[in-house]
mmCIF file of C-alpha atoms in Angstrom:
data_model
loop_
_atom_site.group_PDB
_atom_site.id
_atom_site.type_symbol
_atom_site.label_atom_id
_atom_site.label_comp_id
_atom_site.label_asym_id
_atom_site.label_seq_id
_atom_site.Cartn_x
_atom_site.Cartn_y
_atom_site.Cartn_z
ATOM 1 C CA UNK A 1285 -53.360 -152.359 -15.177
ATOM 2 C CA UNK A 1286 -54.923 -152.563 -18.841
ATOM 3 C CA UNK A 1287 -51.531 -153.561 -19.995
ATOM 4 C CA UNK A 1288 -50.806 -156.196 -17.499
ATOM 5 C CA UNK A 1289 -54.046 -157.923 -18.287
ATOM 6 C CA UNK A 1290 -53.338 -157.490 -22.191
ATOM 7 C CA UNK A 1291 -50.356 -159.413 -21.810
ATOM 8 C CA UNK A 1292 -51.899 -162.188 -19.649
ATOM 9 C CA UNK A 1293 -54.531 -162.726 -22.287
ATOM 10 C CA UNK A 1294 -52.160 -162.159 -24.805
ATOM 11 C CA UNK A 1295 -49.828 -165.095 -23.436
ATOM 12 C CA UNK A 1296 -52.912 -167.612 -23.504
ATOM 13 C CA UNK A 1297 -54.262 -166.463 -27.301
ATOM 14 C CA UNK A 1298 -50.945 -167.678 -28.043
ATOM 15 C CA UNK A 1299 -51.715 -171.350 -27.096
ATOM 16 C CA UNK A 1300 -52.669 -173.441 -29.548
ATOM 17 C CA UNK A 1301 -56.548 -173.673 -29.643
ATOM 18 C CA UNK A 1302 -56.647 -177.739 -29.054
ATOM 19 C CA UNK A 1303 -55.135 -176.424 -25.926
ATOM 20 C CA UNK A 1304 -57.567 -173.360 -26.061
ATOM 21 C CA UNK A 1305 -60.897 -175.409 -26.293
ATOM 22 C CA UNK A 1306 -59.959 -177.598 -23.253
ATOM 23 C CA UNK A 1307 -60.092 -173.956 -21.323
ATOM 24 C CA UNK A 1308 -63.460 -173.637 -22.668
ATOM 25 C CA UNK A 1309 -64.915 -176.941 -21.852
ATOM 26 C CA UNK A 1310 -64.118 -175.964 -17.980
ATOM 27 C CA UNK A 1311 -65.660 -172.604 -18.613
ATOM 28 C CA UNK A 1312 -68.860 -174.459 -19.927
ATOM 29 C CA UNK A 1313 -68.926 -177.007 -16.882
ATOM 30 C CA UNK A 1314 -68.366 -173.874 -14.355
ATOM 31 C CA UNK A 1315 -70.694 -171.450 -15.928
ATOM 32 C CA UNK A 1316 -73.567 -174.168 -16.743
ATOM 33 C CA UNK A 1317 -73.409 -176.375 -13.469
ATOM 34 C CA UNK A 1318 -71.984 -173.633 -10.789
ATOM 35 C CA UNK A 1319 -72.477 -170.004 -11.935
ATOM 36 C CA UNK A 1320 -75.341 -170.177 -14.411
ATOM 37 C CA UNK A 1321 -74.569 -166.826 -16.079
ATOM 38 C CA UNK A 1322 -77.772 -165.380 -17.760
ATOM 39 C CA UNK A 1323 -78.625 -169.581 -18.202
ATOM 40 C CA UNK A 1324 -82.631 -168.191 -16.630
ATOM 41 C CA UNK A 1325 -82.352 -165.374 -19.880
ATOM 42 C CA UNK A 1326 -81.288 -167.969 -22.259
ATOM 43 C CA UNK A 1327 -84.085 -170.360 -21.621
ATOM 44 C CA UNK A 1328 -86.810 -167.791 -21.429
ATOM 45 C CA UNK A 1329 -85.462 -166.604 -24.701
ATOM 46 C CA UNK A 1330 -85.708 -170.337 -26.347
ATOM 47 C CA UNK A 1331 -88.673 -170.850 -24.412
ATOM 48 C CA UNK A 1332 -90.595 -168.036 -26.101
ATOM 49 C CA UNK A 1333 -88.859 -168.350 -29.364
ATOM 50 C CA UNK A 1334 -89.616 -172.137 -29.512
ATOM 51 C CA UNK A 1335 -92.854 -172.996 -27.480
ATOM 52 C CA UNK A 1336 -93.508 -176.098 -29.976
ATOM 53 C CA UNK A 1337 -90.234 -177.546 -28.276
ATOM 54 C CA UNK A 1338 -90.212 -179.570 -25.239
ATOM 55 C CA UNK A 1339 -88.693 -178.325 -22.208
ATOM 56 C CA UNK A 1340 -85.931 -181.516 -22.543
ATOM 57 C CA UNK A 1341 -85.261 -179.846 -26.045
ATOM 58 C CA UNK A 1342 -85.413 -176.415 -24.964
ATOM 59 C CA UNK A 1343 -82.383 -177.298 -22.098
ATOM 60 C CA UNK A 1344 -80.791 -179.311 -24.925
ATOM 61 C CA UNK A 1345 -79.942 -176.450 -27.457
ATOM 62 C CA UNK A 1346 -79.465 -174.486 -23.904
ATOM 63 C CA UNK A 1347 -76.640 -176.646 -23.419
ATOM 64 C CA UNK A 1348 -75.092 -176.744 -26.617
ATOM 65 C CA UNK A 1349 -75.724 -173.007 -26.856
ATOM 66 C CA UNK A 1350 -73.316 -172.692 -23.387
ATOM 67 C CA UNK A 1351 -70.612 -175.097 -24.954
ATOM 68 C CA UNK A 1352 -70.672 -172.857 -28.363
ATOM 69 C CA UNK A 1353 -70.430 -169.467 -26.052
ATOM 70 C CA UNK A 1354 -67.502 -171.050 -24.686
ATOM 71 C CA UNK A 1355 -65.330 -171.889 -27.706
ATOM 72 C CA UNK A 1356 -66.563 -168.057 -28.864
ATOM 73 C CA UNK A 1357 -65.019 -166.449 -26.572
ATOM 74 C CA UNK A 1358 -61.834 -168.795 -26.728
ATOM 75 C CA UNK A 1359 -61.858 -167.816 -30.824
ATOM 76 C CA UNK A 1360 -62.307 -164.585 -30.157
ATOM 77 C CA UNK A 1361 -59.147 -164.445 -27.468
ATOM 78 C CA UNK A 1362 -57.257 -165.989 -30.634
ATOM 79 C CA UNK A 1363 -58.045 -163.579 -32.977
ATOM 80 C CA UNK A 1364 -55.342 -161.105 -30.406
ATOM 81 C CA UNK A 1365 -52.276 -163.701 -31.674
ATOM 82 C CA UNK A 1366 -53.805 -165.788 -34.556
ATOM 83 C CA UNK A 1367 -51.704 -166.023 -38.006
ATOM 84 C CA UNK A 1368 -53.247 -166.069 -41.252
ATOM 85 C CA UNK A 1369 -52.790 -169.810 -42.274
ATOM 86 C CA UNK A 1370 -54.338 -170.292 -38.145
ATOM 87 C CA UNK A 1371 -57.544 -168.061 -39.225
ATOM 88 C CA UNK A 1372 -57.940 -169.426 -42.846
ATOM 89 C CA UNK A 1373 -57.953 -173.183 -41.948
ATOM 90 C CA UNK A 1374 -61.092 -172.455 -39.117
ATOM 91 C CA UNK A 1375 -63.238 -170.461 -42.019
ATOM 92 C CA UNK A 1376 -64.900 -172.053 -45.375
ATOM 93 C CA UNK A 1377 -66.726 -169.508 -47.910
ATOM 94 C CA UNK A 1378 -69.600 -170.372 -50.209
ATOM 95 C CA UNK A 1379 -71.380 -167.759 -52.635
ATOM 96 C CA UNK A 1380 -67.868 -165.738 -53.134
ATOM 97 C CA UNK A 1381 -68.690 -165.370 -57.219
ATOM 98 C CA UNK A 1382 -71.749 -162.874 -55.419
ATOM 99 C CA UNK A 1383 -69.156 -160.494 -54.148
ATOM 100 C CA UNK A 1384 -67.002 -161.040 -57.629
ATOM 101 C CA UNK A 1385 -70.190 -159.897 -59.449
ATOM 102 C CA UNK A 1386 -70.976 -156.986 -57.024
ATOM 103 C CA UNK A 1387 -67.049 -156.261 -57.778
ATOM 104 C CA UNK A 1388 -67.463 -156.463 -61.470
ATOM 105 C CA UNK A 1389 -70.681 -154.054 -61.450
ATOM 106 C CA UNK A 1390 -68.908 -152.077 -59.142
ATOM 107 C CA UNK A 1391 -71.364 -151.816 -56.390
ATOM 108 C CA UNK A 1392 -70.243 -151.663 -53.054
ATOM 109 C CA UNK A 1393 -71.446 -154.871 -51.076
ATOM 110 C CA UNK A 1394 -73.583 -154.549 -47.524
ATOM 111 C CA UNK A 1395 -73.079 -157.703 -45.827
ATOM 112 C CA UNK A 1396 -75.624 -158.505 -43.374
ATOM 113 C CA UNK A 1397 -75.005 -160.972 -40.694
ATOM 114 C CA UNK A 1398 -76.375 -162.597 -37.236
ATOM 115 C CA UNK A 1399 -74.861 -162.772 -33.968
ATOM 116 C CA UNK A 1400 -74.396 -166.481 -35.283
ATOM 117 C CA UNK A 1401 -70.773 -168.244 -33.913
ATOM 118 C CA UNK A 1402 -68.445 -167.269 -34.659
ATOM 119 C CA UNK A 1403 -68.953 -164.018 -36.381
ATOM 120 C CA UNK A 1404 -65.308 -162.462 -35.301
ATOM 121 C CA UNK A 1405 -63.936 -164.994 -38.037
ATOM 122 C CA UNK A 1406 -64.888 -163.359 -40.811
ATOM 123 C CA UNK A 1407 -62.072 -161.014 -40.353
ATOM 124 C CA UNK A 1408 -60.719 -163.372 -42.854
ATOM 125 C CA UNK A 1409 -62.433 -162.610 -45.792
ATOM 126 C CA UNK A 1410 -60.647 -159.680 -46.981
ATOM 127 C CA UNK A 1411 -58.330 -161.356 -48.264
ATOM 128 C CA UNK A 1412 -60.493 -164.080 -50.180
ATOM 129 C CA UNK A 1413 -62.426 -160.994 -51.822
ATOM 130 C CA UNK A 1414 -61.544 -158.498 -54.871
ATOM 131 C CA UNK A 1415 -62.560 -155.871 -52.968
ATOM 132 C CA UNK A 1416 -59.468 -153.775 -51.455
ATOM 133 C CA UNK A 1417 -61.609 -152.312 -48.485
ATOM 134 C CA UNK A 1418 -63.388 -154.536 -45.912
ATOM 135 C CA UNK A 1419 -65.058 -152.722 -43.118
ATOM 136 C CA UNK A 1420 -66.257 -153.987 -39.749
ATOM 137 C CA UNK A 1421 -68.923 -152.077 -38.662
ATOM 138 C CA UNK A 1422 -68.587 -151.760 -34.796
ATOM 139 C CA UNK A 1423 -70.055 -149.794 -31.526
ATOM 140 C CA UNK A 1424 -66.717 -148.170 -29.843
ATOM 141 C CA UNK A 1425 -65.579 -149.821 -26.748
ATOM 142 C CA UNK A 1426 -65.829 -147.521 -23.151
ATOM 143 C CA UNK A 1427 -61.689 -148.175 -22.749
ATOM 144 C CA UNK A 1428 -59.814 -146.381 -25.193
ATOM 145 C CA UNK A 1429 -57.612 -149.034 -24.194
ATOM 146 C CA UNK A 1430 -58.830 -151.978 -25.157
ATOM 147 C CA UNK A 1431 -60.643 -150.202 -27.816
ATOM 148 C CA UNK A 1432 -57.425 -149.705 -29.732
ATOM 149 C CA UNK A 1433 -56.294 -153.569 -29.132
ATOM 150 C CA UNK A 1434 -59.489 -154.720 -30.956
ATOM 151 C CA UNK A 1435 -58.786 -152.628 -34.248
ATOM 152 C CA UNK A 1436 -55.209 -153.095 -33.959
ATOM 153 C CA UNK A 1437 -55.899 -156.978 -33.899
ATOM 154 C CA UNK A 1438 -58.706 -156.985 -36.734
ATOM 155 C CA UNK A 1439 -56.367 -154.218 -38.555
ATOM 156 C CA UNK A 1440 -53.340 -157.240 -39.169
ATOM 157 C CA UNK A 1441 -55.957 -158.471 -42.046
ATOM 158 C CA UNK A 1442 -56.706 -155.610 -43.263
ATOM 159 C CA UNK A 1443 -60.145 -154.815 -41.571
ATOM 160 C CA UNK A 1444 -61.275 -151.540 -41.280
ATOM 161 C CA UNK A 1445 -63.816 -150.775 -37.803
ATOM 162 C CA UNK A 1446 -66.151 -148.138 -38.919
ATOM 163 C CA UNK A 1447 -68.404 -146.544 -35.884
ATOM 164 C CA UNK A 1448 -71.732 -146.913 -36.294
ATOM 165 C CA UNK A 1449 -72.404 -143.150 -35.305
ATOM 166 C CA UNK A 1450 -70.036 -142.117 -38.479
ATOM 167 C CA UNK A 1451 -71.813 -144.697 -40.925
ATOM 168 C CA UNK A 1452 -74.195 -142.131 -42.167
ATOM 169 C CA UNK A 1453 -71.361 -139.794 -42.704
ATOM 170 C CA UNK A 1454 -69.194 -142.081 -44.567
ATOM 171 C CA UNK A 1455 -71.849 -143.099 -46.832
ATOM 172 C CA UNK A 1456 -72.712 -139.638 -47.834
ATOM 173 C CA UNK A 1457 -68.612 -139.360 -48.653
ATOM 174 C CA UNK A 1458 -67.916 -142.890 -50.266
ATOM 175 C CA UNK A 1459 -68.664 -143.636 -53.333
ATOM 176 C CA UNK A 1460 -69.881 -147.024 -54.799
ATOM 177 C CA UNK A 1461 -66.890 -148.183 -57.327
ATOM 178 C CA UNK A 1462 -67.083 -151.903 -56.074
ATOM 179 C CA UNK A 1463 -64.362 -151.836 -54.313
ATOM 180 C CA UNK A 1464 -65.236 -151.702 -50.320
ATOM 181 C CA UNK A 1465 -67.134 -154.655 -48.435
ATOM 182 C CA UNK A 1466 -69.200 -153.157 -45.165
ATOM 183 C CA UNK A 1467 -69.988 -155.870 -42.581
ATOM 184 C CA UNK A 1468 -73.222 -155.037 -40.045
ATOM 185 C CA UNK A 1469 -74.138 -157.352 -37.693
ATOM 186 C CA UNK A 1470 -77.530 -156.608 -37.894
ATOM 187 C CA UNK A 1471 -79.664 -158.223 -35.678
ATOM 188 C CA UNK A 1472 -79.236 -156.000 -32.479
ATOM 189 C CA UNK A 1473 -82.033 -154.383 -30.638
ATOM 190 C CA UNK A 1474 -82.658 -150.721 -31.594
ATOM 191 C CA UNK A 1475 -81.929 -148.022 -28.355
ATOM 192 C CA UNK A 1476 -85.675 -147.929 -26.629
ATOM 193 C CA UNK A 1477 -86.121 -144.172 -27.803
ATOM 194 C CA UNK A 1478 -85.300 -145.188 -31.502
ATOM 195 C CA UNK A 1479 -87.872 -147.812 -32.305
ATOM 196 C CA UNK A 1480 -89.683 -147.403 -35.482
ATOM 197 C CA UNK A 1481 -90.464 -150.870 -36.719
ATOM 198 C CA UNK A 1482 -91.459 -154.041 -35.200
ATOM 199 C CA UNK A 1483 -92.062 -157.692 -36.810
ATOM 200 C CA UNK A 1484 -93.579 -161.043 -36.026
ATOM 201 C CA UNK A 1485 -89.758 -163.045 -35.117
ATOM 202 C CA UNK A 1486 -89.465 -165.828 -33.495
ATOM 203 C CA UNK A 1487 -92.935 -166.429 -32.195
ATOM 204 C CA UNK A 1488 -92.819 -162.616 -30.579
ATOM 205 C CA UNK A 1489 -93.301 -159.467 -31.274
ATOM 206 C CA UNK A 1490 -89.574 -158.062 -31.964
ATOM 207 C CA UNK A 1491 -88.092 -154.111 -32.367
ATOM 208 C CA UNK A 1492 -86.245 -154.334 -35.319
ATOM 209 C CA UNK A 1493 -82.723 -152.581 -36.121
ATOM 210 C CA UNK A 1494 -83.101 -150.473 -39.518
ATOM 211 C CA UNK A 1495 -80.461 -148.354 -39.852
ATOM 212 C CA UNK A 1496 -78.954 -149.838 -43.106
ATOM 213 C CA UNK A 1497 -82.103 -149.773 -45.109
ATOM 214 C CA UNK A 1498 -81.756 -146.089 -44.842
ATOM 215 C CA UNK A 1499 -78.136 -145.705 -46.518
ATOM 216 C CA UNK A 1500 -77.820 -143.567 -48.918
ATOM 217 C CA UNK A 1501 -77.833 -144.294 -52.635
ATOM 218 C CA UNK A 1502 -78.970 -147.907 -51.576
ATOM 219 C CA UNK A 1503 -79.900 -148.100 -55.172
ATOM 220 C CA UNK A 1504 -76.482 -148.554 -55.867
ATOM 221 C CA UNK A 1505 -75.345 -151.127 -53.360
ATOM 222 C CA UNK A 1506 -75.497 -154.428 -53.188
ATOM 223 C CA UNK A 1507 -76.909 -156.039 -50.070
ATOM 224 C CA UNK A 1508 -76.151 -159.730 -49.261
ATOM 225 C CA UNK A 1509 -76.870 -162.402 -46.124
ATOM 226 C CA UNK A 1510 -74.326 -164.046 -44.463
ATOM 227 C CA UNK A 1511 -75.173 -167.476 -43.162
ATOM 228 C CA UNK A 1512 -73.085 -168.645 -40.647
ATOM 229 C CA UNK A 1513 -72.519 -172.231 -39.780
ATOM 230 C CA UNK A 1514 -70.819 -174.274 -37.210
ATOM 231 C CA UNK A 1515 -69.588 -177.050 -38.845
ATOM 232 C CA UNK A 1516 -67.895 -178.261 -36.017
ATOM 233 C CA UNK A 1517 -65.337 -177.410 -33.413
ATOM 234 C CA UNK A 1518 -62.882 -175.288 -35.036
ATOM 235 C CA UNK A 1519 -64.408 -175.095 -38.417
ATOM 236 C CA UNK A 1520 -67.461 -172.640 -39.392
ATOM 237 C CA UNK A 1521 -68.558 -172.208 -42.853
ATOM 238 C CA UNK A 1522 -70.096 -168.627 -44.668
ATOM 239 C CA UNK A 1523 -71.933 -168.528 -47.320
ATOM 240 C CA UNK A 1524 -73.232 -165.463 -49.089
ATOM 241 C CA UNK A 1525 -76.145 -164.902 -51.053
ATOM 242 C CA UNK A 1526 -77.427 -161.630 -52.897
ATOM 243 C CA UNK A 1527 -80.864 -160.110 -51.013
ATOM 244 C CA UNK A 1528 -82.977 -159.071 -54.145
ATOM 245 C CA UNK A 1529 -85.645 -156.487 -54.402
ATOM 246 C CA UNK A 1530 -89.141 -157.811 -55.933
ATOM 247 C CA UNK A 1531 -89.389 -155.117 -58.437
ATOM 248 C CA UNK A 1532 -86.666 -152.143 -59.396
ATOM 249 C CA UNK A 1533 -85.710 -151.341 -56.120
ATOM 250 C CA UNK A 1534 -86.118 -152.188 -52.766
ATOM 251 C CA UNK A 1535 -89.587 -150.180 -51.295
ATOM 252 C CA UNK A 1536 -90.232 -149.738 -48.151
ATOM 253 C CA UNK A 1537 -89.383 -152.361 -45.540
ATOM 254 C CA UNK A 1538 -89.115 -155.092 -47.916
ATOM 255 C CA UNK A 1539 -85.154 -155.371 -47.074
ATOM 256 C CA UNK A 1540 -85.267 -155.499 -43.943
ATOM 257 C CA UNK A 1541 -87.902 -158.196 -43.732
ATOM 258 C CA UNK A 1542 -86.332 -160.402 -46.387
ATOM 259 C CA UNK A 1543 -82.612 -160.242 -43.754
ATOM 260 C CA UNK A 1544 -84.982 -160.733 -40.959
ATOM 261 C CA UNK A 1545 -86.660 -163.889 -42.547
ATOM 262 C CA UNK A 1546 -83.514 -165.046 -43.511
ATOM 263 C CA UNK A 1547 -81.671 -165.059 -40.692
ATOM 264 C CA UNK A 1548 -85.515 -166.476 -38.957
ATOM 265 C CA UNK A 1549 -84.469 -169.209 -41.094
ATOM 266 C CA UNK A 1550 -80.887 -169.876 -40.252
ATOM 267 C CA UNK A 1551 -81.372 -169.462 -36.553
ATOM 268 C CA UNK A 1552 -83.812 -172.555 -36.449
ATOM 269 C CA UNK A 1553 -81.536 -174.569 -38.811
ATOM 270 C CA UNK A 1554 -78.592 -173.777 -35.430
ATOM 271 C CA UNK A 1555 -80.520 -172.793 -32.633
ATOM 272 C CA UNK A 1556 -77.395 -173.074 -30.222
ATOM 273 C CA UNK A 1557 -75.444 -171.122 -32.375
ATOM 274 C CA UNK A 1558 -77.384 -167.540 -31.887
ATOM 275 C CA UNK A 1559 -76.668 -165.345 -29.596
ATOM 276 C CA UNK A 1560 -79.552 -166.259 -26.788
ATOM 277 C CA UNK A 1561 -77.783 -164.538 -23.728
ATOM 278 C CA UNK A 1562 -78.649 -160.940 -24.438
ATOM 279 C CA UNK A 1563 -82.486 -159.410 -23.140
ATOM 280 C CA UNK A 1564 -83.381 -158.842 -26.836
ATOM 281 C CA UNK A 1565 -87.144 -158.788 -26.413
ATOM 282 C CA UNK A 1566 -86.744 -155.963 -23.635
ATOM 283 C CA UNK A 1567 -88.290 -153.109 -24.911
ATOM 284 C CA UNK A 1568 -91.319 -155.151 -26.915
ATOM 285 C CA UNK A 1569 -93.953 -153.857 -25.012
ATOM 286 C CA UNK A 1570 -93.174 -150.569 -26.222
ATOM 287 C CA UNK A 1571 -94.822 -151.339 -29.962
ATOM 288 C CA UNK A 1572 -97.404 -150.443 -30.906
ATOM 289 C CA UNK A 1573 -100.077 -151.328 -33.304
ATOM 290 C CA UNK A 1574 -99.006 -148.602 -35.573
ATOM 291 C CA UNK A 1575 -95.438 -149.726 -35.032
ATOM 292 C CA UNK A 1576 -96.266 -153.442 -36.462
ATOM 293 C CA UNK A 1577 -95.294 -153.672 -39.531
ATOM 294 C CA UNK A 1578 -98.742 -154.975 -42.272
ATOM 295 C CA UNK A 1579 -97.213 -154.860 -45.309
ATOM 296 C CA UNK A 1580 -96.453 -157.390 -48.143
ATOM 297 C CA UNK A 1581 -95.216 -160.948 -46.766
ATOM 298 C CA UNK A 1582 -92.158 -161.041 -49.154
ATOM 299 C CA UNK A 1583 -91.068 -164.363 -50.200
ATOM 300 C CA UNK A 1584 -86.903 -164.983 -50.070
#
């Protein structure tokens, strides 16, 4: 059954996306007039996030959220049959000479991103990069199946998917020569039992994801943001810029709350392009006082 259905979706992926994007402008009009999937979640979400804004506003950037979630998924069905001159022409870099220099000073690069549209697409940076290794880190799929289609299809550009419950382990092994690119998308809520650390984000009280600011020898990496931006239909720009520690080194939380700002930042500049549909505010009444972060309000 899991191969009939690959080869259904594989036989649409390979229509052109002009083609593709008129699928997802029925999907939009379906799930935003008729089904309304999670469309309660995403305005509660905006609403909380943006209570300054209007409630015309708020259903606004709902509804250009829902159009955006369509052509994502569309993108992301691509990615299964896309070629390389497809994928290049839908991605513009910025802030590449940041990765040269990590190259040159051979540090290994941490690349922190958003659930910002379209982050699949930057599958096509490896080869834009100096760095021979570019790895996608990624939560294993429950179907072995269609597990193995998603790194086979990222694997055709030479991305590596890295398991977030092995990331520790690599670390330890890998050493930093410059050479290997790690991509996290790093805005995801933290399991309920494993929250440390919450922040002030988006007008709420938010349980922050910290696992990379506890990599080993992080000394010795480089950590950078990636800002993604829709441009328009079928054409996203990233642009990467080096996360600096105030002093020698980063101390305590400062890293995290200097990605966190940042992408604070970025997600007001694109409010429909964030990921609004997921319960990410869930388990906030299970901070505490102690849990609320009070140190230094570090400038980016």
């Amino acid at each position: 059954m899991n191969q009939i259905s690959f080869q259904i979706l594989l036989f649409f992926s390979k229509l052109p996306l002009k083609v593709l994007y008129r699928f997802s402008d029925v999907f939009f009009y379906l799930n935003y007039y008729v089904i309304g999937y999670r469309k309660k979640t995403v305005l509660e979400n905006l609403r909380n996030s943006f209570p300054e804004k209007s409630e015309a506003e708020l259903k606004d950037i709902s509804k250009k959220f829902f159009r955006n979630f369509g052509d994502f998924m569309i993108e992301t069905l691509k990615i299964f049959s896309i070629s390389e001159k497809e994928l290049s022409e839908l991605v513009d870099y910025k802030g590449l000479d940041v990765l040269k220099k990590a190259h040159e000073e051979k540090k290994n690069v941490i690349l922190l991103a958003g659930h910002n549209f379209n982050w699949e697409l930057s599958i096509a940076l490896q080869n834009n990069v100096p760095q021979e290794n570019f790895y996608g880190i990624y939560k294993k799929l429950e179907s072995d199946f269609w597990d193995q289609k998603i790194i086979e299809s990222r694997a055709k550009f030479g991305v590596k998917l890295l398991e977030t419950k092995n990331v520790m382990r690599h670390f330890f092994n890998e050493k930093s020569d410059g050479n290997s690119l790690y991509g996290f998308a790093a805005d995801q809520s933290p399991f309920k039992t494993k929250i440390q650390l919450g922040i002030n984000f988006l007008n709420q009280k938010t349980p922050v994801f910290t696992g990379y600011n506890r990599l080993p020898n992080k000394e010795n990496l480089m950590f950078c943001f990636t800002e993604i931006i829709k441009v328009r239909r079928g054409k996203y720009q990233l642009t990467f810029s080096e996360i600096t520690p105030e002093n020698e080194k980063f101390e305590g939380e400062e890293l995290v709350i200097k990605y966190m700002k940042l992408l604070e930042e970025l997600i007001k500049k694109q409010p429909e392009n964030w990921l609004w549909t997921h319960k990410r505010w869930k388990y906030k009444n299970r901070l505490t006082d102690e849990m609320m972060y009070q140190g230094k309000d570090y400038p980016i």
